CSV table of C-alpha atoms in Angstrom, one decimal:
chain,number,residue,atom,x,y,z
A,1,MET,CA,62.8,-74.4,-48.7
A,2,ALA,CA,66.5,-74.6,-49.7
A,3,GLN,CA,68.8,-76.5,-47.4
A,4,VAL,CA,70.6,-74.4,-44.9
A,5,ALA,CA,74.4,-74.5,-45.3
A,6,ALA,CA,76.6,-74.0,-42.3
A,7,CYS,CA,80.2,-72.8,-42.2
A,8,THR,CA,82.4,-70.8,-39.8
A,9,LEU,CA,83.7,-67.3,-39.8
A,10,ALA,CA,87.0,-67.0,-37.8
A,11,CYS,CA,87.5,-64.1,-35.5
A,12,ALA,CA,89.9,-63.3,-32.6
A,13,GLY,CA,89.0,-65.1,-29.4
A,14,GLY,CA,86.2,-67.2,-30.8
A,15,VAL,CA,84.3,-68.4,-33.9
A,16,TRP,CA,81.1,-66.9,-35.3
A,17,ALA,CA,78.6,-69.4,-36.7
A,18,LEU,CA,78.0,-68.2,-40.3
A,19,ILE,CA,74.8,-69.5,-41.8
A,20,SER,CA,73.4,-69.0,-45.3
A,21,ALA,CA,69.8,-68.4,-44.5
A,22,PRO,CA,67.1,-68.6,-47.3
A,23,ALA,CA,65.2,-65.3,-47.6
A,24,ALA,CA,61.5,-65.1,-48.3
A,25,SER,CA,62.1,-64.9,-52.1
A,26,GLY,CA,64.6,-67.8,-52.1
A,27,ALA,CA,67.9,-65.8,-52.2
A,28,GLU,CA,70.4,-66.8,-49.5
A,29,ILE,CA,71.7,-64.2,-47.1
A,30,ALA,CA,74.8,-64.8,-44.9
A,31,THR,CA,73.9,-64.6,-41.2
A,32,ALA,CA,75.7,-65.0,-37.9
A,33,GLU,CA,74.2,-66.2,-34.6
A,34,VAL,CA,74.3,-63.7,-31.7
A,35,ASN,CA,75.8,-65.5,-28.7
A,36,VAL,CA,77.4,-64.9,-25.4
A,37,ARG,CA,81.2,-65.2,-25.5
A,38,GLU,CA,84.0,-65.0,-22.9
A,39,ILE,CA,86.3,-62.1,-23.7
A,40,ASP,CA,88.9,-59.9,-22.1
A,41,ARG,CA,87.6,-57.3,-19.7
A,42,THR,CA,89.5,-54.1,-20.6
A,43,TYR,CA,90.3,-50.7,-19.4
A,44,ALA,CA,90.4,-48.1,-22.2
A,45,ALA,CA,92.8,-45.3,-22.2
A,46,ASP,CA,93.1,-42.5,-24.8
A,47,GLY,CA,96.5,-41.9,-26.3
A,48,VAL,CA,98.5,-40.4,-29.1
A,49,VAL,CA,100.6,-42.1,-31.7
A,50,GLU,CA,104.3,-41.0,-31.7
A,51,ALA,CA,107.4,-42.0,-33.6
A,52,VAL,CA,110.1,-43.9,-31.7
A,53,ARG,CA,112.7,-42.4,-34.0
A,54,GLN,CA,112.0,-38.8,-35.1
A,55,SER,CA,114.5,-36.1,-36.0
A,56,THR,CA,114.5,-32.5,-36.8
A,57,VAL,CA,117.4,-32.0,-39.2
A,58,ALA,CA,119.1,-28.6,-38.9
A,59,ALA,CA,121.8,-26.7,-40.8
A,60,GLN,CA,125.4,-26.8,-39.4
A,61,VAL,CA,126.9,-23.9,-41.4
A,62,PRO,CA,125.6,-20.4,-42.4
A,63,GLY,CA,124.6,-19.6,-46.0
A,64,ARG,CA,121.8,-19.1,-48.4
A,65,ILE,CA,119.6,-22.2,-49.1
A,66,VAL,CA,119.8,-22.8,-52.9
A,67,GLU,CA,117.9,-26.1,-53.1
A,68,VAL,CA,115.3,-28.1,-51.2
A,69,ARG,CA,114.7,-31.5,-52.7
A,70,VAL,CA,111.9,-32.9,-50.4
A,71,ASP,CA,108.5,-31.9,-49.1
A,72,ALA,CA,106.1,-33.1,-46.4
A,73,GLY,CA,104.9,-36.7,-47.1
A,74,ARG,CA,107.9,-37.7,-49.1
A,75,SER,CA,109.7,-40.9,-48.3
A,76,VAL,CA,113.5,-40.7,-48.1
A,77,VAL,CA,116.3,-43.2,-47.6
A,78,ARG,CA,119.4,-42.8,-45.4
A,79,GLY,CA,121.9,-40.5,-47.0
A,80,GLN,CA,119.5,-39.0,-49.5
A,81,VAL,CA,120.1,-35.2,-50.1
A,82,LEU,CA,117.4,-33.1,-48.4
A,83,ALA,CA,118.7,-29.6,-49.1
A,84,ARG,CA,121.8,-27.7,-50.3
A,85,ILE,CA,123.4,-24.5,-49.0
A,86,ASP,CA,125.4,-22.1,-51.1
A,87,GLU,CA,128.9,-23.6,-51.0
A,88,ARG,CA,131.0,-20.8,-52.6
A,89,GLU,CA,132.2,-19.3,-49.4
A,90,ALA,CA,133.0,-22.8,-48.0
A,91,ALA,CA,134.8,-23.7,-51.2
A,92,GLN,CA,137.0,-20.5,-50.9
A,93,ALA,CA,137.8,-21.4,-47.3
A,94,VAL,CA,138.8,-24.9,-48.4
A,95,ALA,CA,141.1,-23.4,-51.1
A,96,ALA,CA,142.7,-21.0,-48.6
A,97,SER,CA,143.3,-23.8,-46.0
A,98,GLN,CA,144.9,-26.0,-48.7
A,99,ALA,CA,147.2,-23.2,-49.6
A,100,GLN,CA,148.2,-22.7,-46.0
A,101,ARG,CA,148.8,-26.4,-45.6
A,102,ALA,CA,151.0,-26.5,-48.7
A,103,ARG,CA,153.0,-23.6,-47.4
A,104,ALA,CA,153.4,-25.2,-43.9
A,105,GLU,CA,154.5,-28.5,-45.5
A,106,ALA,CA,157.1,-26.6,-47.6
A,107,ASP,CA,158.4,-24.8,-44.4
A,108,LEU,CA,158.5,-28.2,-42.6
A,109,ALA,CA,160.6,-29.7,-45.4
A,110,ASN,CA,163.0,-26.8,-45.4
A,111,SER,CA,163.4,-26.8,-41.6
A,112,ARG,CA,164.0,-30.6,-41.6
A,113,VAL,CA,166.8,-30.2,-44.2
A,114,ASN,CA,168.3,-27.3,-42.2
A,115,TYR,CA,168.1,-29.3,-38.9
A,116,GLU,CA,169.8,-32.3,-40.5
A,117,ARG,CA,172.6,-30.1,-42.0
A,118,THR,CA,173.2,-28.4,-38.7
A,119,LEU,CA,173.4,-31.7,-36.9
A,120,ARG,CA,176.1,-32.9,-39.3
A,121,LEU,CA,178.0,-29.7,-38.9
A,122,VAL,CA,177.9,-30.0,-35.1
A,123,GLU,CA,179.3,-33.5,-35.3
A,124,GLN,CA,182.2,-32.0,-37.4
A,125,LYS,CA,182.6,-29.2,-34.9
A,126,PHE,CA,181.9,-26.5,-37.5
A,127,VAL,CA,179.0,-24.8,-35.6
A,128,SER,CA,178.0,-24.4,-32.0
A,129,GLU,CA,175.4,-26.3,-30.0
A,130,ALA,CA,173.4,-23.1,-29.9
A,131,ALA,CA,172.9,-23.2,-33.6
A,132,LEU,CA,171.8,-26.8,-33.3
A,133,ASP,CA,169.3,-25.9,-30.6
A,134,LYS,CA,167.8,-23.2,-32.9
A,135,ALA,CA,167.6,-25.5,-35.9
A,136,ARG,CA,165.8,-28.1,-33.7
A,137,ALA,CA,163.3,-25.6,-32.4
A,138,ASP,CA,162.6,-24.3,-35.9
A,139,TYR,CA,162.0,-27.9,-37.1
A,140,LYS,CA,159.6,-28.6,-34.2
A,141,SER,CA,157.8,-25.3,-34.8
A,142,ALA,CA,157.4,-26.0,-38.5
A,143,ARG,CA,156.1,-29.5,-37.8
A,144,ALA,CA,153.5,-28.1,-35.4
A,145,GLN,CA,152.4,-25.5,-38.0
A,146,SER,CA,152.1,-28.3,-40.6
A,147,GLU,CA,149.8,-30.3,-38.3
A,148,ALA,CA,147.7,-27.2,-37.6
A,149,ALA,CA,147.4,-26.5,-41.3
A,150,ARG,CA,146.4,-30.1,-41.9
A,151,ALA,CA,143.7,-29.9,-39.2
A,152,GLY,CA,142.5,-26.6,-40.6
A,153,ALA,CA,142.2,-28.1,-44.1
A,154,LEU,CA,140.2,-31.0,-42.7
A,155,GLN,CA,137.9,-28.6,-40.8
A,156,ALA,CA,137.3,-26.5,-43.9
A,157,GLY,CA,136.5,-29.7,-45.9
A,158,ALA,CA,134.1,-30.8,-43.2
A,159,ALA,CA,132.4,-27.4,-43.2
A,160,LYS,CA,132.0,-27.6,-47.0
A,161,SER,CA,130.4,-31.1,-46.7
A,162,HIS,CA,127.9,-29.6,-44.3
A,163,THR,CA,126.5,-27.5,-47.1
A,164,VAL,CA,124.8,-30.7,-48.3
A,165,ILE,CA,122.1,-31.8,-45.8
A,166,THR,CA,121.3,-35.5,-45.9
A,167,ALA,CA,118.8,-37.8,-44.2
A,168,PRO,CA,120.2,-39.4,-41.1
A,169,PHE,CA,117.9,-42.4,-41.5
A,170,SER,CA,115.2,-43.8,-43.8
A,171,GLY,CA,111.8,-42.4,-43.1
A,172,VAL,CA,109.0,-40.0,-44.1
A,173,VAL,CA,109.3,-36.2,-44.1
A,174,SER,CA,106.6,-34.8,-41.8
A,175,ALA,CA,107.4,-31.1,-42.1
A,176,ARG,CA,109.4,-28.8,-44.4
A,177,LEU,CA,110.6,-25.8,-42.5
A,178,VAL,CA,112.6,-23.7,-45.0
A,179,GLN,CA,112.2,-22.3,-48.5
A,180,VAL,CA,114.7,-21.7,-51.3
A,181,GLY,CA,116.4,-18.3,-50.8
A,182,GLU,CA,116.2,-18.2,-47.1
A,183,MET,CA,119.3,-17.8,-44.9
A,184,ALA,CA,120.5,-20.8,-43.0
A,185,ALA,CA,122.4,-20.6,-39.7
A,186,PRO,CA,123.8,-23.2,-37.4
A,187,GLY,CA,120.8,-24.8,-35.7
A,188,ARG,CA,118.3,-23.5,-38.2
A,189,GLU,CA,115.7,-26.3,-38.6
A,190,VAL,CA,115.3,-27.6,-42.2
A,191,VAL,CA,113.0,-30.7,-42.2
A,192,THR,CA,111.5,-33.1,-39.7
A,193,LEU,CA,111.3,-36.8,-40.5
A,194,TYR,CA,110.3,-39.9,-38.7
A,195,ASP,CA,110.6,-43.7,-39.1
A,196,PRO,CA,107.1,-45.1,-40.0
A,197,THR,CA,108.2,-48.7,-39.1
A,198,ARG,CA,108.7,-47.8,-35.4
A,199,LEU,CA,105.6,-46.2,-33.9
A,200,ARG,CA,104.1,-46.4,-30.5
A,201,VAL,CA,101.1,-45.1,-28.6
A,202,VAL,CA,101.6,-43.0,-25.4
A,203,ALA,CA,98.7,-43.2,-23.0
A,204,ASN,CA,98.2,-42.1,-19.4
A,205,ILE,CA,96.8,-44.4,-16.8
A,206,PRO,CA,95.5,-43.3,-13.4
A,207,GLN,CA,97.4,-44.6,-10.4
A,208,ALA,CA,94.2,-46.3,-9.2
A,209,LYS,CA,94.2,-48.5,-12.3
A,210,LEU,CA,98.0,-49.0,-12.8
A,211,ALA,CA,98.3,-52.0,-10.4
A,212,GLU,CA,95.4,-53.8,-12.2
A,213,VAL,CA,96.9,-53.2,-15.6
A,214,ARG,CA,100.4,-54.3,-14.5
A,215,ALA,CA,98.9,-57.5,-13.0
A,216,HIS,CA,97.5,-58.6,-16.4
A,217,ALA,CA,100.2,-57.2,-18.6
A,218,ALA,CA,102.1,-60.5,-19.0
A,219,GLY,CA,99.0,-62.5,-19.8
A,220,ALA,CA,97.6,-60.8,-22.9
A,221,ALA,CA,98.8,-58.0,-25.1
A,222,PRO,CA,96.6,-54.9,-25.2
A,223,LEU,CA,94.6,-54.0,-28.3
A,224,VAL,CA,95.0,-50.6,-29.9
A,225,GLU,CA,92.0,-49.0,-31.5
A,226,LEU,CA,92.7,-46.5,-34.4
A,227,PRO,CA,89.4,-44.9,-35.1
A,228,SER,CA,90.6,-42.9,-38.1
A,229,LEU,CA,91.8,-46.1,-39.8
A,230,ASP,CA,88.9,-48.2,-38.5
A,231,ARG,CA,91.3,-50.8,-37.3
A,232,TRP,CA,92.2,-52.8,-34.2
A,233,VAL,CA,95.8,-54.0,-33.8
A,234,LYS,CA,97.6,-56.1,-31.2
A,235,ALA,CA,100.4,-54.3,-29.4
A,236,ASN,CA,103.9,-55.7,-29.6
A,237,GLY,CA,104.9,-54.6,-26.1
A,238,VAL,CA,104.1,-52.4,-23.2
A,239,THR,CA,106.5,-50.2,-21.2
A,240,VAL,CA,105.4,-48.5,-18.0
A,241,LEU,CA,107.5,-45.4,-17.3
A,242,PRO,CA,108.8,-45.2,-13.8
A,243,SER,CA,107.4,-41.8,-13.0
A,244,THR,CA,104.0,-40.2,-12.2
A,245,ASP,CA,102.6,-36.7,-13.0
A,246,SER,CA,102.1,-35.0,-9.6
A,247,ARG,CA,99.3,-32.8,-11.0
A,248,THR,CA,97.2,-35.5,-12.7
A,249,HIS,CA,98.4,-38.5,-10.8
A,250,THR,CA,98.7,-40.5,-14.0
A,251,THR,CA,101.5,-42.7,-15.3
A,252,SER,CA,102.6,-42.7,-18.9
A,253,VAL,CA,102.6,-46.1,-20.7
A,254,ARG,CA,104.2,-46.7,-24.1
A,255,VAL,CA,102.5,-49.3,-26.3
A,256,GLU,CA,104.6,-50.5,-29.2
A,257,LEU,CA,102.7,-50.8,-32.6
A,258,PRO,CA,103.4,-53.4,-35.3
A,259,GLY,CA,106.1,-52.4,-37.7
A,260,ASP,CA,104.0,-53.2,-40.8
A,261,LEU,CA,101.1,-50.9,-39.8
A,262,LYS,CA,100.0,-48.8,-42.7
A,263,GLY,CA,98.3,-45.4,-42.5
A,264,ALA,CA,99.4,-44.5,-39.0
A,265,TYR,CA,101.5,-41.4,-38.3
A,266,PRO,CA,102.6,-39.3,-35.3
A,267,GLY,CA,99.9,-37.3,-33.7
A,268,MET,CA,97.1,-39.6,-34.6
A,269,PHE,CA,94.5,-40.3,-31.9
A,270,ALA,CA,94.4,-43.9,-30.6
A,271,ARG,CA,92.7,-45.8,-27.8
A,272,VAL,CA,94.4,-48.6,-25.9
A,273,HIS,CA,92.4,-51.4,-24.4
A,274,PHE,CA,94.4,-52.9,-21.5
A,275,PRO,CA,93.1,-56.4,-20.4
A,276,VAL,CA,92.3,-56.5,-16.7
A,277,GLY,CA,90.4,-59.8,-16.5
A,278,ARG,CA,87.8,-61.9,-18.2
A,279,THR,CA,84.0,-61.5,-18.6
A,280,SER,CA,81.1,-62.8,-20.7
A,281,LYS,CA,79.2,-60.5,-23.0
A,282,LEU,CA,76.5,-60.9,-25.7
A,283,LEU,CA,78.3,-60.0,-28.9
A,284,ILE,CA,77.2,-59.1,-32.4
A,285,PRO,CA,79.5,-59.0,-35.5
A,286,ALA,CA,80.5,-55.4,-36.2
A,287,ARG,CA,79.8,-55.7,-39.9
A,288,ALA,CA,76.2,-56.6,-39.1
A,289,LEU,CA,75.5,-53.3,-37.5
A,290,VAL,CA,73.6,-50.4,-39.2
A,291,TYR,CA,73.8,-46.8,-38.0
A,292,ARG,CA,71.0,-44.5,-38.9
A,293,SER,CA,71.8,-41.0,-37.4
A,294,GLU,CA,72.2,-41.8,-33.7
A,295,VAL,CA,70.3,-45.1,-33.9
A,296,ALA,CA,72.1,-48.4,-34.2
A,297,GLY,CA,70.5,-51.6,-35.3
A,298,ALA,CA,70.7,-54.8,-37.3
A,299,TYR,CA,68.6,-56.8,-39.7
A,300,VAL,CA,67.4,-59.9,-37.9
A,301,VAL,CA,66.6,-63.0,-40.0
A,302,GLY,CA,63.9,-65.3,-38.7
A,303,ASP,CA,63.7,-69.1,-38.9
A,304,LYS,CA,61.6,-68.9,-42.1
A,305,GLY,CA,63.8,-66.3,-43.8
A,306,GLU,CA,61.8,-63.3,-42.9
A,307,ILE,CA,63.8,-60.1,-42.4
A,308,HIS,CA,63.1,-57.2,-40.2
A,309,PHE,CA,65.1,-54.3,-38.7
A,310,ARG,CA,65.8,-54.3,-35.0
A,311,GLN,CA,67.0,-51.2,-33.0
A,312,LEU,CA,69.8,-52.1,-30.6
A,313,ARG,CA,71.5,-50.6,-27.6
A,314,LEU,CA,75.2,-51.2,-27.8
A,315,GLY,CA,78.0,-51.4,-25.3
A,316,GLU,CA,81.7,-51.3,-25.7
A,317,PRO,CA,83.4,-52.7,-28.8
A,318,ALA,CA,85.4,-55.9,-28.4
A,319,GLY,CA,87.8,-55.5,-31.3
A,320,GLU,CA,87.5,-58.2,-34.0
A,321,GLN,CA,85.3,-60.3,-31.8
A,322,GLY,CA,82.4,-57.9,-32.3
A,323,VAL,CA,80.4,-55.3,-30.3
A,324,GLU,CA,78.6,-55.8,-27.0
A,325,VAL,CA,74.8,-55.7,-27.2
A,326,LEU,CA,73.0,-54.5,-24.1
A,327,ALA,CA,69.4,-54.6,-25.3
A,328,GLY,CA,67.3,-55.2,-28.5
A,329,ILE,CA,68.3,-58.8,-29.3
A,330,THR,CA,68.5,-62.1,-27.5
A,331,ARG,CA,71.0,-65.0,-27.5
A,332,GLY,CA,70.5,-67.4,-30.5
A,333,GLU,CA,69.0,-64.9,-32.9
A,334,ARG,CA,70.6,-64.5,-36.3
A,335,VAL,CA,71.6,-61.2,-38.0
A,336,ALA,CA,72.4,-60.5,-41.6
A,337,LEU,CA,76.1,-59.9,-42.2
A,338,ASP,CA,75.4,-57.9,-45.3
A,339,PRO,CA,72.9,-55.1,-44.3
A,340,VAL,CA,72.7,-53.7,-47.8
A,341,ALA,CA,71.6,-57.0,-49.3
A,342,ALA,CA,69.3,-57.6,-46.3
A,343,LEU,CA,67.6,-54.3,-46.9
A,344,ALA,CA,67.2,-54.9,-50.6
A,345,GLN,CA,65.7,-58.4,-49.9
A,346,MET,CA,63.4,-57.0,-47.3
A,347,LYS,CA,62.0,-54.4,-49.7
A,348,ARG,CA,61.5,-57.1,-52.4
A,349,GLY,CA,59.7,-59.6,-50.3
A,350,GLY,CA,60.5,-59.6,-46.6
A,351,ARG,CA,58.8,-57.7,-43.9
């Protein structure tokens, strides 16, 4: 029989013993020894992924929408144009305000010259003080009108700039809420976007479990299970909100997700496993498991390389450390890490 080669397979919280076991026909199959390991005892709470930074961008001026440049799923950068509103009316308002400003500035220049002339004539005793008072009042009035015209021009220019709707931050468009040709109005929602680098899971914890979760929050970070992605990730932080729902008697907890997490988006289901202590469990590597309808099992490799399928009763998953086994296998037995290869080998020569 070929010599058995031993190596290690690293996993979170422990090390699986990986052994290349000779099968009955001489081909080697990678196996791992089922063993009892000390792991975190956890409390699982269902939650929903949400974006820390999410915004529904709305129109600020009325007008017909003439262009929409993005759609749901599109990545955008800060300042990128999302949509355009017909700017013809706004452009006419800008032209009118600029004309009014030019007229007000001309009136201001004329009243300034008149005031200075009147001031010199008063000094020479050619006109009365009443004429000077009127010239001074006209000058002040013209200056106020000039400032009002300048503000009106700036306001018209700002309104015209609002016909171009841009992204307030870099992110992903999650919803497009308008179509070309529709009428926009102040407050009309155009698109919704979120920042995919800042996501969190919001879960609700019963008050009866809250003290236990808080007691172990500083010791170990919770693990977040994302079933749709078939991934487990370690949380970056936990925030317990200082309020409780009076109807359900639960407290909301925010669990920060890593910034480089790919594939997650707001609304996705997640399950948070909060550590509440330590316990010992019999674990089997997750990749060694085989699911046939509602039956779970694994291919057990004997000392002489014989392979046979064993039905198992499983407990709770333990993240990357494996899955708890309640019945069907004993400590020290070895299971094939490649069920497909083990099945093919068993059909060729194993039992």
